[in-house]
């Protein structure tokens, strides 16, 4: 706190702690800064001087208020009121923790600046990123803080009564609440940045078989996507020059490169599949799909490769498939979710049909989207953008042929992107 006071170059003559918890802190700070301290009594003495403020002071001088935890700011205002009655000036408060429950706003109204060492948001960010508490717990805590905050509590403000809002599912999925949770994961931070910057939650599956055609398609639609999904093993002339051009396009248009490799083997083989062979996926793809069928060890292997600091930053676990008769039933999805919950540093989200979880830390990607057709006759099942996002609760739509085989892929990509993004935002 002493460092913060020096860093902010706060102007003060006296140090004053808010009774009682902050008094030892104020004493140490006053000693460290070699500044005089005043004490505000909670009650005026019934005997002797009957003064509320103890210490030696001159009117017109400045007090720096010290507090441990700021909730509503009420006890700070009480202290300041007593100091002002003595002709002292109070403009700055230093606290250890700002619980973000309306205190800053209340103090600001009185022309008082609050400087805090840490905020509740910073603490919760840290606890979630260090896996000390779950994202669900964080949301519960935030809802509790919000419901008891000064800003939201039923109070007569300007003659109007504000009502106390309760936590709704929408709050959990609100981008403000969700952003810091998603940003704990490097891949999701990247995807979210592109999504919000370009206003798109469209991933296009470019399932062409020659590199020239793929690059041309990406060049034309790159501005409307947050990710480009490829099946590298269907590209006849896949080579390093393709990787180089793809990487250049991804930087230029700002999208994530997604290799839909659907890894499903034992750990050692998976590591080799990611790093060797003609595809050496981890060198150019930012995200790869993984089947949960081999069980948790597959995720450890993917993590081993992610840790090597290649292009690969995360993986998507396949919770359910879009093909007719897929064996990925509710029980399978639930087990995939359990695997992901134990490996959040590897799993950034899911490939799913219906969102398998209400955990907003993950991103939910869904294939099987086509506005014009419901099947391709080969087992694929398509549904509308609205069903994919609103009904099924997904974040990102993966669209292939509806765009790539349309008369005008650029127009269709633009249209899918704007419709999907509007639905996502309004959810
Ligand atoms: P389509 O042309 O929109 O059907 O392309 C969908 C893409 O998503 C295609 O590359 C599939 O391999 C991929 N996909 C899928 O369709 N369904 C799934 O369950 C999974 C991936 Br997992």
Tab-separated table of N, CA and C and ligand atoms in Angstrom, residues 205-207 229-231 258 260 262 289 291 318-323 326 351-353 366-370 376 380-382 398-405, ligand 1:
chain	number	residue	atom	x	y	z
A	205	UNK	N	-15.660	-24.511	-43.052
A	205	UNK	CA	-14.965	-25.771	-43.344
A	205	UNK	C	-14.659	-25.765	-44.836
A	206	UNK	N	-13.375	-25.586	-45.165
A	206	UNK	CA	-12.998	-25.532	-46.585
A	206	UNK	C	-12.526	-26.941	-46.978
A	207	UNK	N	-13.491	-27.753	-47.383
A	207	UNK	CA	-13.173	-29.154	-47.684
A	207	UNK	C	-12.908	-29.348	-49.172
A	229	UNK	N	-11.505	-24.116	-40.999
A	229	UNK	CA	-11.300	-25.526	-40.638
A	229	UNK	C	-10.887	-26.312	-41.874
A	230	UNK	N	-9.863	-27.142	-41.696
A	230	UNK	CA	-9.351	-27.924	-42.827
A	230	UNK	C	-9.244	-29.397	-42.470
A	231	UNK	N	-9.399	-30.244	-43.498
A	231	UNK	CA	-9.018	-31.651	-43.381
A	231	UNK	C	-7.752	-31.764	-44.218
A	258	UNK	N	-7.695	-24.237	-37.987
A	258	UNK	CA	-8.316	-25.355	-37.285
A	258	UNK	C	-8.106	-26.641	-38.106
A	260	UNK	N	-9.055	-30.348	-38.454
A	260	UNK	CA	-10.090	-31.275	-37.962
A	260	UNK	C	-9.571	-32.713	-38.073
A	262	UNK	N	-9.357	-35.079	-35.732
A	262	UNK	CA	-10.099	-36.070	-34.933
A	262	UNK	C	-9.171	-37.169	-34.421
A	289	UNK	N	-9.039	-31.193	-33.409
A	289	UNK	CA	-10.130	-31.941	-32.764
A	289	UNK	C	-9.601	-33.255	-32.203
A	291	UNK	N	-10.985	-36.944	-30.232
A	291	UNK	CA	-12.079	-37.805	-29.780
A	291	UNK	C	-11.856	-38.163	-28.323
A	318	UNK	N	-14.548	-33.816	-28.975
A	318	UNK	CA	-15.798	-34.101	-29.696
A	318	UNK	C	-16.789	-34.744	-28.726
A	319	UNK	N	-17.794	-33.964	-28.365
A	319	UNK	CA	-18.808	-34.451	-27.409
A	319	UNK	C	-19.917	-35.178	-28.139
A	320	UNK	N	-20.222	-34.708	-29.358
A	320	UNK	CA	-21.227	-35.404	-30.171
A	320	UNK	C	-21.004	-35.064	-31.631
A	321	UNK	N	-21.416	-35.996	-32.497
A	321	UNK	CA	-21.246	-35.801	-33.946
A	321	UNK	C	-22.571	-35.470	-34.611
A	322	UNK	N	-22.480	-34.871	-35.796
A	322	UNK	CA	-23.707	-34.466	-36.493
A	322	UNK	C	-24.260	-35.573	-37.386
A	323	UNK	N	-23.498	-36.655	-37.546
A	323	UNK	CA	-23.960	-37.672	-38.500
A	323	UNK	C	-25.070	-38.544	-37.917
A	326	UNK	N	-25.054	-41.411	-34.957
A	326	UNK	CA	-23.772	-41.340	-34.236
A	326	UNK	C	-23.903	-41.976	-32.853
A	351	UNK	N	-16.734	-29.820	-29.758
A	351	UNK	CA	-17.504	-29.947	-30.986
A	351	UNK	C	-18.742	-30.693	-30.535
A	352	UNK	N	-19.884	-30.086	-30.764
A	352	UNK	CA	-21.103	-30.709	-30.242
A	352	UNK	C	-22.300	-30.325	-31.098
A	353	UNK	N	-23.383	-31.008	-30.849
A	353	UNK	CA	-24.641	-30.625	-31.481
A	353	UNK	C	-25.402	-29.742	-30.497
A	366	UNK	N	-20.157	-25.865	-33.378
A	366	UNK	CA	-21.089	-26.856	-33.895
A	366	UNK	C	-21.087	-26.956	-35.420
A	367	UNK	N	-20.856	-28.159	-35.949
A	367	UNK	CA	-21.049	-28.373	-37.386
A	367	UNK	C	-22.493	-28.815	-37.614
A	368	UNK	N	-22.845	-29.052	-38.891
A	368	UNK	CA	-24.212	-29.454	-39.195
A	368	UNK	C	-25.108	-28.237	-39.299
A	369	UNK	N	-24.664	-27.247	-40.070
A	369	UNK	CA	-25.465	-26.017	-40.246
A	369	UNK	C	-25.607	-25.733	-41.742
A	370	UNK	N	-26.845	-25.587	-42.155
A	370	UNK	CA	-27.137	-25.277	-43.558
A	370	UNK	C	-28.554	-24.715	-43.597
A	376	UNK	N	-27.262	-34.449	-46.700
A	376	UNK	CA	-26.521	-34.580	-47.966
A	376	UNK	C	-26.668	-35.985	-48.550
A	380	UNK	N	-24.896	-36.811	-43.205
A	380	UNK	CA	-24.779	-35.496	-42.558
A	380	UNK	C	-26.185	-34.976	-42.212
A	381	UNK	N	-26.304	-34.342	-41.038
A	381	UNK	CA	-27.594	-33.744	-40.652
A	381	UNK	C	-27.373	-32.257	-40.414
A	382	UNK	N	-28.110	-31.456	-41.170
A	382	UNK	CA	-27.963	-30.012	-41.047
A	382	UNK	C	-29.194	-29.407	-40.366
A	398	UNK	N	-19.940	-24.059	-37.576
A	398	UNK	CA	-18.980	-24.563	-38.571
A	398	UNK	C	-19.790	-24.878	-39.821
A	399	UNK	N	-19.513	-24.142	-40.884
A	399	UNK	CA	-20.317	-24.308	-42.098
A	399	UNK	C	-19.387	-24.638	-43.261
A	400	UNK	N	-19.726	-25.701	-43.979
A	400	UNK	CA	-18.919	-26.097	-45.129
A	400	UNK	C	-19.602	-25.806	-46.436
A	401	UNK	N	-20.231	-26.841	-47.001
A	401	UNK	CA	-20.753	-26.748	-48.365
A	401	UNK	C	-21.804	-25.667	-48.569
A	402	UNK	N	-22.574	-25.349	-47.522
A	402	UNK	CA	-23.594	-24.300	-47.694
A	402	UNK	C	-22.932	-23.016	-48.181
A	403	UNK	N	-21.669	-22.837	-47.828
A	403	UNK	CA	-20.942	-21.641	-48.280
A	403	UNK	C	-20.048	-21.974	-49.475
A	404	UNK	N	-19.194	-22.979	-49.311
A	404	UNK	CA	-18.174	-23.219	-50.352
A	404	UNK	C	-18.777	-23.675	-51.682
A	405	UNK	N	-19.933	-24.341	-51.635
A	405	UNK	CA	-20.527	-24.794	-52.898
A	405	UNK	C	-21.689	-23.916	-53.343
B	1	LIG	P1	-20.640	-29.373	-44.189
B	1	LIG	O1	-20.270	-29.230	-45.618
B	1	LIG	O2	-21.306	-28.115	-43.588
B	1	LIG	O3	-21.409	-30.618	-43.898
B	1	LIG	O4	-19.213	-29.491	-43.421
B	1	LIG	C1	-19.123	-29.796	-42.086
B	1	LIG	C2	-17.700	-29.997	-41.694
B	1	LIG	O5	-17.650	-30.299	-40.304
B	1	LIG	C3	-17.000	-31.138	-42.372
B	1	LIG	O6	-15.670	-30.773	-42.565
B	1	LIG	C4	-17.100	-32.286	-41.411
B	1	LIG	O7	-16.007	-33.159	-41.498
B	1	LIG	C5	-17.076	-31.571	-40.093
B	1	LIG	N1	-17.826	-32.246	-39.036
B	1	LIG	C6	-19.168	-32.530	-39.146
B	1	LIG	O8	-19.796	-32.215	-40.142
B	1	LIG	N2	-19.814	-33.160	-38.134
B	1	LIG	C7	-19.199	-33.537	-37.002
B	1	LIG	O9	-19.822	-34.068	-36.091
B	1	LIG	C8	-17.818	-33.232	-36.906
B	1	LIG	C9	-17.169	-32.595	-37.905
B	1	LIG	BR1	-16.931	-33.704	-35.357
